[in-house]
Coordinates of C-alpha atoms in Angstrom, one line a residue:
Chain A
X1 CA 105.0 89.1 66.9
X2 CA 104.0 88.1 70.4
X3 CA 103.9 84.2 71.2
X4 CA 102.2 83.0 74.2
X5 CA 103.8 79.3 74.7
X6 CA 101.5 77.2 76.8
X7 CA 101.7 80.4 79.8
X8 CA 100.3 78.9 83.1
X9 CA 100.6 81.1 86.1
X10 CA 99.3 79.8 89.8
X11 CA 98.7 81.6 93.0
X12 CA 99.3 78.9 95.6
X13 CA 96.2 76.9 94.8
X14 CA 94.5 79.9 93.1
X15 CA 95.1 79.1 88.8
X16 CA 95.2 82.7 87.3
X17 CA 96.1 81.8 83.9
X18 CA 95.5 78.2 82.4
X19 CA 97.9 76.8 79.5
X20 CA 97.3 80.1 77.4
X21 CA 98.2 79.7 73.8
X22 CA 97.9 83.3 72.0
X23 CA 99.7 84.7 68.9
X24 CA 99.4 88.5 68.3
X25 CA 101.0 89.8 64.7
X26 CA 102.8 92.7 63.9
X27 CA 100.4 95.9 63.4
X28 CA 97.4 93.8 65.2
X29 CA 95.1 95.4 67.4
X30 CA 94.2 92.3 70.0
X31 CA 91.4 92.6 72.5
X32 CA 91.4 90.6 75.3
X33 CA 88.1 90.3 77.7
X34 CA 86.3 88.4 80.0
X35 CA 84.9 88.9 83.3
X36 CA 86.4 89.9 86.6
X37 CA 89.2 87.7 87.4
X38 CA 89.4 86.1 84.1
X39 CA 93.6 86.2 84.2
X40 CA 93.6 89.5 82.0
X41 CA 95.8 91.7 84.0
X42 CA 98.1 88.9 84.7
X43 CA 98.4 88.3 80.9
X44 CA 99.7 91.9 81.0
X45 CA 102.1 91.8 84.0
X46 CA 103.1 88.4 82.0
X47 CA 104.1 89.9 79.1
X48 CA 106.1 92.8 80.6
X49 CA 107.9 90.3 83.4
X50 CA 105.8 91.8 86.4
X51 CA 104.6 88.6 86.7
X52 CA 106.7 85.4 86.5
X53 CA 104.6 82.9 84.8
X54 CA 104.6 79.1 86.5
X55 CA 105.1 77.9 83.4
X56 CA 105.0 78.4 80.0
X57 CA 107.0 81.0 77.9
X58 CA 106.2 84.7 75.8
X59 CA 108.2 85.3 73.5
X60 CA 108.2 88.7 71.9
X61 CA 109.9 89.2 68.3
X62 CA 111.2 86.3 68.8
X63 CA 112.9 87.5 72.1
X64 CA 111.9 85.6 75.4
X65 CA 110.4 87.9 77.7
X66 CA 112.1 87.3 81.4
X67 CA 113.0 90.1 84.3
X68 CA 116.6 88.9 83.8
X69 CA 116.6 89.7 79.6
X70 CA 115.7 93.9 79.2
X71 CA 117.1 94.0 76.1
X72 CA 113.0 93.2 75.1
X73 CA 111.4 96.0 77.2
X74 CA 112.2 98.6 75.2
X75 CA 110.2 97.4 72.6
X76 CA 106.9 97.5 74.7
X77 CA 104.9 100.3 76.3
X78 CA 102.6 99.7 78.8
X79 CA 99.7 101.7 80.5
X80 CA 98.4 99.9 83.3
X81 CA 95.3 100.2 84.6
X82 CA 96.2 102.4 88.3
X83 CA 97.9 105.5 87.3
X84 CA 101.1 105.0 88.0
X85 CA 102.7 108.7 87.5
X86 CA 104.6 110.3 89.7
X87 CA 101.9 112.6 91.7
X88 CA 104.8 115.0 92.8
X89 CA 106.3 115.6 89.9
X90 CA 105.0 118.0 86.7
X91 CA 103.7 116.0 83.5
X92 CA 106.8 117.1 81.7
X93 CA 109.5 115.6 84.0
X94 CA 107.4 112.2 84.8
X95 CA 108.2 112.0 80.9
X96 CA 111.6 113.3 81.0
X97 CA 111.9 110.5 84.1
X98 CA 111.1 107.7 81.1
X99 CA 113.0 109.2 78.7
X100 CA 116.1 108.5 81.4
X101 CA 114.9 104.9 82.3
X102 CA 114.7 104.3 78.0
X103 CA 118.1 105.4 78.1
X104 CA 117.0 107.9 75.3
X105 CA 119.3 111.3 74.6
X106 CA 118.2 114.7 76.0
X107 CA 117.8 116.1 73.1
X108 CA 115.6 113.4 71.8
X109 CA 113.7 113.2 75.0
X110 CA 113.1 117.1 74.9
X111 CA 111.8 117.1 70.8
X112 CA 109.6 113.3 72.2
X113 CA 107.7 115.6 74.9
X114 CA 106.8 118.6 72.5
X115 CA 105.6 116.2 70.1
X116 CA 104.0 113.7 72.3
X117 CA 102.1 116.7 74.5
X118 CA 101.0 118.0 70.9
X119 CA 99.4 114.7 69.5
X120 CA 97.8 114.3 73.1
X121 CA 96.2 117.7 73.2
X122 CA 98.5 118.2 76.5
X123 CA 101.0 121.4 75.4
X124 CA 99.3 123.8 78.1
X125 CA 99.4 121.0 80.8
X126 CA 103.2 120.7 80.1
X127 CA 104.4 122.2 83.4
X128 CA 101.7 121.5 85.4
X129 CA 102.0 118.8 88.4
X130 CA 100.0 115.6 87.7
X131 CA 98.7 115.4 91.0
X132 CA 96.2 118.1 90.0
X133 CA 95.3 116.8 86.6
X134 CA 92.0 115.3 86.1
X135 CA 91.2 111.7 85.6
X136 CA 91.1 111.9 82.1
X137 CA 94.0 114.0 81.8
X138 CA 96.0 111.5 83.8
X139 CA 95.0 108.5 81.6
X140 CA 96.4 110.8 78.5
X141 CA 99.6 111.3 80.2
X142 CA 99.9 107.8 81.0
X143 CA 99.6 106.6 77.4
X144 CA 102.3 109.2 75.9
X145 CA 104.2 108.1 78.7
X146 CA 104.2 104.6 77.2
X147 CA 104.9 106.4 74.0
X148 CA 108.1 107.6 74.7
X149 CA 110.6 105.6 73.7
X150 CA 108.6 104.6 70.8
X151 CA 107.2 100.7 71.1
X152 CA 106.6 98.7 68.7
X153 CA 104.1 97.2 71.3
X154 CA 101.4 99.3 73.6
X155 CA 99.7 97.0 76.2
X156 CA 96.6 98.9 77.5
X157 CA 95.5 97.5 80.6
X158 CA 91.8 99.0 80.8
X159 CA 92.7 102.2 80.1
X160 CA 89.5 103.9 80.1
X161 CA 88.4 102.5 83.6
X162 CA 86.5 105.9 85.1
X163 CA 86.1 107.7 82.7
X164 CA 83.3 109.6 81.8
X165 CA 82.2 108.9 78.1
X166 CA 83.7 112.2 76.6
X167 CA 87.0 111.5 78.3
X168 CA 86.9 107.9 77.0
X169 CA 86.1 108.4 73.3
X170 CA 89.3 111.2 73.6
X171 CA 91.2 107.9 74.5
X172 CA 89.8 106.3 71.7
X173 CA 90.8 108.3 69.3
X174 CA 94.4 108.5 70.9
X175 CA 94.7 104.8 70.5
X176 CA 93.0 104.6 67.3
X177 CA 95.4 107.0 65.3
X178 CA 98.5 104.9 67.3
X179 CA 97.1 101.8 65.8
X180 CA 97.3 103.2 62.2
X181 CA 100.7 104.6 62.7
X182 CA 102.2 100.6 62.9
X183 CA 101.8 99.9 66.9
X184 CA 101.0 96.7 67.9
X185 CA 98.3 97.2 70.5
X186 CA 96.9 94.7 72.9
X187 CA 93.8 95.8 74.8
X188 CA 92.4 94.5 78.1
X189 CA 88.7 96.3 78.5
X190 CA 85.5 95.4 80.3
X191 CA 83.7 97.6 78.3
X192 CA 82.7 95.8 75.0
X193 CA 81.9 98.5 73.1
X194 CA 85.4 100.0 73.6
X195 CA 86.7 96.6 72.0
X196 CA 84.1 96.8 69.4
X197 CA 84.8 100.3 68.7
X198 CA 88.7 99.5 68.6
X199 CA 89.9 95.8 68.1
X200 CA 90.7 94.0 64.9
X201 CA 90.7 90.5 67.0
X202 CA 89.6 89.3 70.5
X203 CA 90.4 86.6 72.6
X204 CA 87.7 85.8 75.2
X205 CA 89.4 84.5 78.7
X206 CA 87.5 82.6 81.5
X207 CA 89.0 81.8 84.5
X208 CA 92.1 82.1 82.5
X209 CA 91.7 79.8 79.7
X210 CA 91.6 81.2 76.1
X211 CA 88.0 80.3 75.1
X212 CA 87.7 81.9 71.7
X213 CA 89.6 84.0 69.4
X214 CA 88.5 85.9 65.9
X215 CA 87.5 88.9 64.4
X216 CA 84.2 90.8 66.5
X217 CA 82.6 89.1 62.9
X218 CA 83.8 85.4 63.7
X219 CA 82.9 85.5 66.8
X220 CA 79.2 86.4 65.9
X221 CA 79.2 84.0 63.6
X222 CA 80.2 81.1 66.0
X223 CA 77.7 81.8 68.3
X224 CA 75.3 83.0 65.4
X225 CA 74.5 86.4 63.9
X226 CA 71.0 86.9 64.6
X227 CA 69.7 86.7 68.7
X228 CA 66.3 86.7 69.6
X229 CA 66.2 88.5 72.9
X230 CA 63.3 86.9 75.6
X231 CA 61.9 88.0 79.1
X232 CA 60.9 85.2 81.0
X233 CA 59.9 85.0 84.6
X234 CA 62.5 88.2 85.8
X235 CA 65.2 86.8 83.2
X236 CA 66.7 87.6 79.8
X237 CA 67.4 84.9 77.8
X238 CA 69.2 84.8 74.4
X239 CA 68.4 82.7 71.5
X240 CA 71.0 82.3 68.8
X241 CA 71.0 81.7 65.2
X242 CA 72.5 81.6 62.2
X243 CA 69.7 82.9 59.6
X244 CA 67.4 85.7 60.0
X245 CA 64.2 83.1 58.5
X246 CA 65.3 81.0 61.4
X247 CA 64.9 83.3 64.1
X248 CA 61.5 84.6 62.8
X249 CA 60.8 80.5 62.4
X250 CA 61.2 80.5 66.3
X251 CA 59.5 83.8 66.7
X252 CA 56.5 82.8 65.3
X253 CA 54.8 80.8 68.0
X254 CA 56.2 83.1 70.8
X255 CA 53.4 84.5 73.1
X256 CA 55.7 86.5 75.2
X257 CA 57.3 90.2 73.7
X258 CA 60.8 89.1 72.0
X259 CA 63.2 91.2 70.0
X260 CA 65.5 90.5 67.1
X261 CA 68.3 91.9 66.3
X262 CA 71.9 91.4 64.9
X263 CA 74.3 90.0 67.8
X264 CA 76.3 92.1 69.5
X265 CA 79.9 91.4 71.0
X266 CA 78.2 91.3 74.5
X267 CA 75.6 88.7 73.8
X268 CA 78.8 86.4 72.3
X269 CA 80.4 87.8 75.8
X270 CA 77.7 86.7 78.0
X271 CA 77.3 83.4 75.9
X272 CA 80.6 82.4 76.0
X273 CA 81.7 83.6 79.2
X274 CA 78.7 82.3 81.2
X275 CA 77.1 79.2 79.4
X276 CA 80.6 77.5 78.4
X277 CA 80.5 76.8 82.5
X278 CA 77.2 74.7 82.1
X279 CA 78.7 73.4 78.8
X280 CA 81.7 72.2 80.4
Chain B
X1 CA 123.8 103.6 84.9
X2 CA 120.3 104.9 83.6
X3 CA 118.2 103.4 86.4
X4 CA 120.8 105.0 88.7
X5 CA 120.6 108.6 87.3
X6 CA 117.1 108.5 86.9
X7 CA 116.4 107.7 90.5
X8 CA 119.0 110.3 91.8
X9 CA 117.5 112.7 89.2
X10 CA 113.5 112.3 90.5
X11 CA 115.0 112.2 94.0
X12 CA 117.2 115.9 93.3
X13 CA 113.1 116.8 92.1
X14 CA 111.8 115.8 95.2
X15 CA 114.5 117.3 97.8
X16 CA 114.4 120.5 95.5
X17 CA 110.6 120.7 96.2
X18 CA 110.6 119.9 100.0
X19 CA 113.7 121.3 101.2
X20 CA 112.1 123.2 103.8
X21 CA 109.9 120.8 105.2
X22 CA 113.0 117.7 104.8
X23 CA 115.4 120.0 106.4
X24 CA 112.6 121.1 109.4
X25 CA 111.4 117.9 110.0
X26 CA 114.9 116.2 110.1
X27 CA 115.9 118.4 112.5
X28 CA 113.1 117.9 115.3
X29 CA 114.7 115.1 116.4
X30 CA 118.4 115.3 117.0
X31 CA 117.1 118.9 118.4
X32 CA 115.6 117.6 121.2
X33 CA 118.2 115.3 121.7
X34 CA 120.7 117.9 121.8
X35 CA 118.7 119.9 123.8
X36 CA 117.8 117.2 126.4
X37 CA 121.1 115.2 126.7
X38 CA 123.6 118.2 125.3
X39 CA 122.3 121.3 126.9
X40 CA 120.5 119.5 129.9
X41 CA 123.3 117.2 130.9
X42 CA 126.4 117.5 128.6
X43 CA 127.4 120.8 130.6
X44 CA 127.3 118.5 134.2
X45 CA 128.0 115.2 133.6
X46 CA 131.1 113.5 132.2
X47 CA 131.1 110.1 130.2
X48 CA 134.9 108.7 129.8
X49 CA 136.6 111.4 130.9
X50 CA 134.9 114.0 128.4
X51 CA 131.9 116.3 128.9
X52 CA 129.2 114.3 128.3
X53 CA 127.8 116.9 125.1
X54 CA 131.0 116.2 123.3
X55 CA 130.1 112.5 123.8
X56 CA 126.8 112.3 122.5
X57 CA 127.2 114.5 119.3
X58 CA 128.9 111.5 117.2
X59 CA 126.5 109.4 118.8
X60 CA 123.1 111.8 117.7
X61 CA 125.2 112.1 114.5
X62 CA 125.3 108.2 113.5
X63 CA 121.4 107.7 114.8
X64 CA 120.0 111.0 112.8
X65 CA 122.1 109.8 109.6
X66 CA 120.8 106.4 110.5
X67 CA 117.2 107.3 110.6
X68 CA 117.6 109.7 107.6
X69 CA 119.2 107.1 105.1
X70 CA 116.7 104.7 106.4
X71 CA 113.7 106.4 106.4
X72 CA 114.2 108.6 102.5
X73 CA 114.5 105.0 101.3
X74 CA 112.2 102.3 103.3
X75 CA 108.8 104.5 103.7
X76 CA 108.8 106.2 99.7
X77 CA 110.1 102.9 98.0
X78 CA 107.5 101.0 100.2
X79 CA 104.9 103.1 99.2
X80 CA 105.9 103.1 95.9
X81 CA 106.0 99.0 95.5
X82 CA 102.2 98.8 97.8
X83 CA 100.4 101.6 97.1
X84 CA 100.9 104.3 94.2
X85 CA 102.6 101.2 92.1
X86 CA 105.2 103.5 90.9
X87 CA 107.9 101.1 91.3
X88 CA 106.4 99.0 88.1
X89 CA 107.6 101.7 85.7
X90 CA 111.1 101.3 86.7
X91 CA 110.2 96.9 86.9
X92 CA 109.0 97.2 83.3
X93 CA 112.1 99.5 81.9
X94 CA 115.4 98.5 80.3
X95 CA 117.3 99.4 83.2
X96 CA 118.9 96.6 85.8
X97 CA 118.4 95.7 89.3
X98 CA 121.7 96.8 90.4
X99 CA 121.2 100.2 88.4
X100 CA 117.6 100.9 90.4
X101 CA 119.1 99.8 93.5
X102 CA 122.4 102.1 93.8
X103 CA 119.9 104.7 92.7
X104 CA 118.2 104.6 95.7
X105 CA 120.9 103.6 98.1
X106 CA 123.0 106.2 96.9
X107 CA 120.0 108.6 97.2
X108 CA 119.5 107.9 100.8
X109 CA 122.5 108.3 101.8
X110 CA 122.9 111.5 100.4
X111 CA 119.6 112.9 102.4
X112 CA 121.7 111.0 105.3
X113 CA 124.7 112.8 104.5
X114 CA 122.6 116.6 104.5
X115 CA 120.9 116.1 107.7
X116 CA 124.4 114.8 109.3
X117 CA 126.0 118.2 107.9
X118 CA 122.8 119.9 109.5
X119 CA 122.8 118.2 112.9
X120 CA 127.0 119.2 112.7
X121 CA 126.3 122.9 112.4
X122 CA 123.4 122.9 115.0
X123 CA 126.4 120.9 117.8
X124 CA 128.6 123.6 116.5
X125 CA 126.2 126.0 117.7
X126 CA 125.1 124.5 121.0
X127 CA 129.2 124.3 122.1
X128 CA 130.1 120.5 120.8
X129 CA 133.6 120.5 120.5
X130 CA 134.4 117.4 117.3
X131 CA 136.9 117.1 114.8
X132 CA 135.8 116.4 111.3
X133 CA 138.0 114.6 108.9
X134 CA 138.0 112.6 106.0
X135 CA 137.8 109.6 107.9
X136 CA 134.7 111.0 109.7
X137 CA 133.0 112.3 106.8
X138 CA 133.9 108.7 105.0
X139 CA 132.5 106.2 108.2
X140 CA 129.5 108.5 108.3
X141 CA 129.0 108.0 104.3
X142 CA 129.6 104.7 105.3
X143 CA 126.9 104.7 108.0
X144 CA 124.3 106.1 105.6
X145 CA 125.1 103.8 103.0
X146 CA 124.2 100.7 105.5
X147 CA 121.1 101.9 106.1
X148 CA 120.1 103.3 102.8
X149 CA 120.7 99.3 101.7
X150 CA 118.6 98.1 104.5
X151 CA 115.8 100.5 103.9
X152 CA 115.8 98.8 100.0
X153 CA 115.6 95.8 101.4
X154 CA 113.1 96.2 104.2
X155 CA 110.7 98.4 101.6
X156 CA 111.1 95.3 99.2
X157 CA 109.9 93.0 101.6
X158 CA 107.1 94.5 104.0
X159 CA 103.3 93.5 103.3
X160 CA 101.9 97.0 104.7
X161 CA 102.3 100.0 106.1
X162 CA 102.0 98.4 109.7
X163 CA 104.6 96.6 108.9
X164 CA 107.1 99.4 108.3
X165 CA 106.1 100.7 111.6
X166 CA 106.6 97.3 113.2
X167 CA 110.1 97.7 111.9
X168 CA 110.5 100.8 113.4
X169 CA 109.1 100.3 116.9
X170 CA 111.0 96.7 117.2
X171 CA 114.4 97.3 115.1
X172 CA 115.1 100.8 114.5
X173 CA 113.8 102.7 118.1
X174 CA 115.6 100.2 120.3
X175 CA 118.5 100.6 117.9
X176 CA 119.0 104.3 118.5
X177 CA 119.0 103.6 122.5
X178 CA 121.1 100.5 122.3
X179 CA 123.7 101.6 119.3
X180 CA 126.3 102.8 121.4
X181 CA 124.7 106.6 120.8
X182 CA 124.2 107.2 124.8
X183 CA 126.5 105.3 126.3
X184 CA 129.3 103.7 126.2
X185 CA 128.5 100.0 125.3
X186 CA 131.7 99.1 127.8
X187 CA 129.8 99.9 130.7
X188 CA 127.1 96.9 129.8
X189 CA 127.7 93.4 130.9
X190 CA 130.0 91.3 128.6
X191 CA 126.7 89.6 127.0
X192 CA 125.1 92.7 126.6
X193 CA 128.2 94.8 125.2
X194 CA 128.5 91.3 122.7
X195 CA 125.3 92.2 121.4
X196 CA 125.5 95.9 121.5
X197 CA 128.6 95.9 119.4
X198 CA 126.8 93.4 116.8
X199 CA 124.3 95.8 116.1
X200 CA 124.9 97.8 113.1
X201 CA 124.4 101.3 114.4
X202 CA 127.3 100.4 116.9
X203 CA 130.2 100.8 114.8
X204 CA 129.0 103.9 113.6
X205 CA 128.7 105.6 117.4
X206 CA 131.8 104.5 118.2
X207 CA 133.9 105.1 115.1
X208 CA 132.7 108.6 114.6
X209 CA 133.4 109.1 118.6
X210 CA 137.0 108.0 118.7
X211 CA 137.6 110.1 115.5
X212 CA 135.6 113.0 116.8
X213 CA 137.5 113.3 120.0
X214 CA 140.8 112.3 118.4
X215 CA 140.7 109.0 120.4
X216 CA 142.3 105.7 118.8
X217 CA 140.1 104.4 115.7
X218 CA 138.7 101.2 116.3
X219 CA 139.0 99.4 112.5
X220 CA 136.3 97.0 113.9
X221 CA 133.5 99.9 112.9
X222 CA 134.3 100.2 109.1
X223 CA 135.2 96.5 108.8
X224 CA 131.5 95.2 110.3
X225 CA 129.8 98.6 109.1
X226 CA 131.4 97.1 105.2
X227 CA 130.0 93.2 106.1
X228 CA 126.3 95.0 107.0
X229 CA 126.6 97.3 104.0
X230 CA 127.4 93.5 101.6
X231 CA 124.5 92.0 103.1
X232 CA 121.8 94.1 102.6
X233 CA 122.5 94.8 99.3
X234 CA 122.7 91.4 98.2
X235 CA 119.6 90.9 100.0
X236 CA 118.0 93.6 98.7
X237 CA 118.8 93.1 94.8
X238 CA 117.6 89.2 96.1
X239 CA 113.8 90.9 97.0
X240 CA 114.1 93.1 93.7
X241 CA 114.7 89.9 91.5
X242 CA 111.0 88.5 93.1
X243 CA 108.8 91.7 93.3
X244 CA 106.0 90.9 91.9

């Protein structure tokens, strides 16, 4: 289980993450959005002792996640979101190289490979050096990477960013079928329907506070399921609510052209993430 | 020891695939050095009482080792903490600090240690009369281990790339003129020599000189080259403990 313990971090005067209080369970797959900026990737570097928090603690099975304790790491795997591979070096030995660092046996790192290139659709790209792979490709190698030593935890740091959709819903799939094989996976994304496609639960950040948590259900529920989508002098605007009869109530003396529909995660995105400003 | 062996194991990758340019462009250097100050000079002018070729090899040897140790360390690791981030997959491993940072010191002053047996052969060849012992071979080591630790620590501690090249122009360039490599620090002023001697090519020029041309061993070289080598590697495992 992951704990996030009141976890504050500041940049000088700059507060990246505000008093974040987050637990993730066992087997959970845990999106976390918000906008640019919203403390996501700090979360991340938080949780793998990157980043030192200002204050606060993470605690991860019950084992306190600091640069000075690595008897935690090897339970995480982490692909961040620049790719991070060694560009001189073949895909093979960039995974051998982790193997080493995981302090994992030859033999076992040799049998990880085969099996991790296989699942990954990767055997022909085995010798190949990464800094000719493609984008795609890349991102694939940098999630078996993370694989390697077998975590019980994968942190995903936007691990689709650039890719073109194909490419993307091959990563999908990659981290779907880890997901149902036991991994804990905690997901930073800006696209929403990558976390609607994927995530059990999400946690909506703004400027690093934790706004909302829930299931993509909960969260439609709090804002309301139905939206009546307007366009009023050059802007959209949203109408929530929480019965169908309601929203055709409202509809009824419109003039302008509306549309109803059920809400998606983005409308509770944009709601959230930009009124809860005005409402605080 | 896993951080260590991977390290030396992706660095044995690296040499393995650019021998030819490492070796080439390691050489360029001390070449025209040799060429210059060895061939041009050595053959005329005498520096203590020896020809003047003879007196410059241990000093070309302890500023190419110098540059080599420095320079396979400081500009990859920099570019790995600023740039292609790949220092974050070692951050986020099981390994320690210590583990990472022997890696790479070690590393460097292996590729220190090549271009030194390199730049030997090439004196060899242009009539540089040395002799190589253990002691020689041990205070160059030594010499390539002191700056291995300070490329760590500078790489760990640089903002930019212009700031490694800052380094360069205003620490390590003046160091190869000043570092006892050309001259004999004795002829300076008494402030100047203070300084000169301070300076942690120094010991280096000198120790491998007297041992080269069997002249008494000055036990001031390994004994401040041993301080330097303390320092920057506390220093340096101090700027590991707070990359960010």
């Amino acid at each position: 289980m992951i704990v996030l313990n009141e976890v504050t971090k500041k940049y000088q005067e700059t507060l990246s993450v505000d008093k974040l209080s987050l637990h993730i369970a066992n087997g959970e797959f845990f999106g976390l959005l918000g906008p640019n900026g919203a403390g996501k990737t700090t979360t991340i570097r938080m949780l793998t002792a990157l980043t030192i928090p200002t204050a606060g603690n993470i605690t991860i099975n019950g084992q306190l996640v600091s640069r000075h304790n690595p008897s935690y790491k090897s339970q995480i795997g982490l692909v961040p979101q620049h790719i991070n591979l060694e560009p001189e070096l073949t895909v093979a030995e960039n995974l051998y190289l982790h193997g080493i660092l995981y302090g994992m046996k030859r033999s076992a790192i040799a049998d990880k490979i085969t099996e991790l290139l296989e699942f990954a659709d990767l055997t022909d790209k085995r010798q190949t050096l990464v800094n000719t792979l493609s984008g795609g490709m890349k991102r694939k190698v940098l999630i078996i990477r993370a694989l390697m030593h077998s975590p019980q935890l994968l942190l995903l740091d936007e691990p689709t960013v650039g890719l073109d959709v194909f490419s993307r819903r091959r990563v999908w799939d990659l981290i779907k079928s880890l997901n149902t094989r036991g991994i804990t996976i905690l997901l930073t994304t800006h696209y929403l329907e990558e976390a609607e496609h994927l995530c059990s639960r999400i946690g909506l950040l703004k400027k690093g506070r934790l706004i909302m948590t829930g299931s993509i259900e909960n969260l439609r529920d709090v804002v309301g399921p139905v939206v009546v989508e307007r366009f009023v002098q050059d802007k959209t605007i949203l109408h929530f609510f929480q019965e169908q009869a309601q929203a055709l109530q409202f509809v009824s003396g419109l003039k302008e052209e509306f549309t109803i529909r059920q809400t998606s995660l983005e409308d509770v995105f944009v709601k959230m993430t930009e009124e809860k400003v005005d409402i605080n | 020891m896993n951080g260590m062996l991977a390290v030396l194991w992706r660095e044995y990758l690296f040499f393995k695939r650019r021998i030819w340019s490492i070796t080439a462009s390691s050489l360029v250097s001390p070449l025209l050095y040799l060429i210059a100050f060895g061939w041009g000079l050595g053959r005329v002018v005498t520096m203590d009482g020896v020809q003047y070729i003879d007196f410059i090899v241990p000093g070309i040897l302890a500023l190419s080792t110098m540059n080599a140790s420095f320079n396979s360390v400081a500009t990859p690791l920099s570019i790995a903490r600023l740039y292609d981030k790949t220092l974050e997959e070692y951050l986020v491993s099981p390994i320690t600090l210590f583990s990472f940072a022997a890696g790479k010191i070690l590393a460097g002053a292996l590729r220190g240690m090549y271009v030194g047996l390199l730049l030997l052969v090439v004196a060899f060849l242009f009539g540089a009369k040395f002799k190589i012992s253990l002691a020689f071979i041990t205070l160059a080591l030594l010499n390539c281990l002191v700056f291995a630790s300070l490329g760590f620590l500078v790489a760990l501690k640089i903002q930019s790339h212009p700031d490694m090249a800052r380094f360069n122009s205003f620490v390590i360039t003046p160091m190869i003129f000043l570092g006892g490599t050309f001259f004999s620090p004795e002829h300076t002023s008494p402030l100047l020599q203070f300084f000169i001697k301070l300076l942690p090519l120094t010991p280096a020029s000198q120790g491998l000189r007297s041992l080269a041309l069997g002249q008494e061993f000055a036990w001031y070289a390994p004994t401040l080259q041993l301080i330097y080598l303390c320092l920057f590697i506390a220093l340096g495992l101090y700027a590991y403990r707070k990359v960010e």
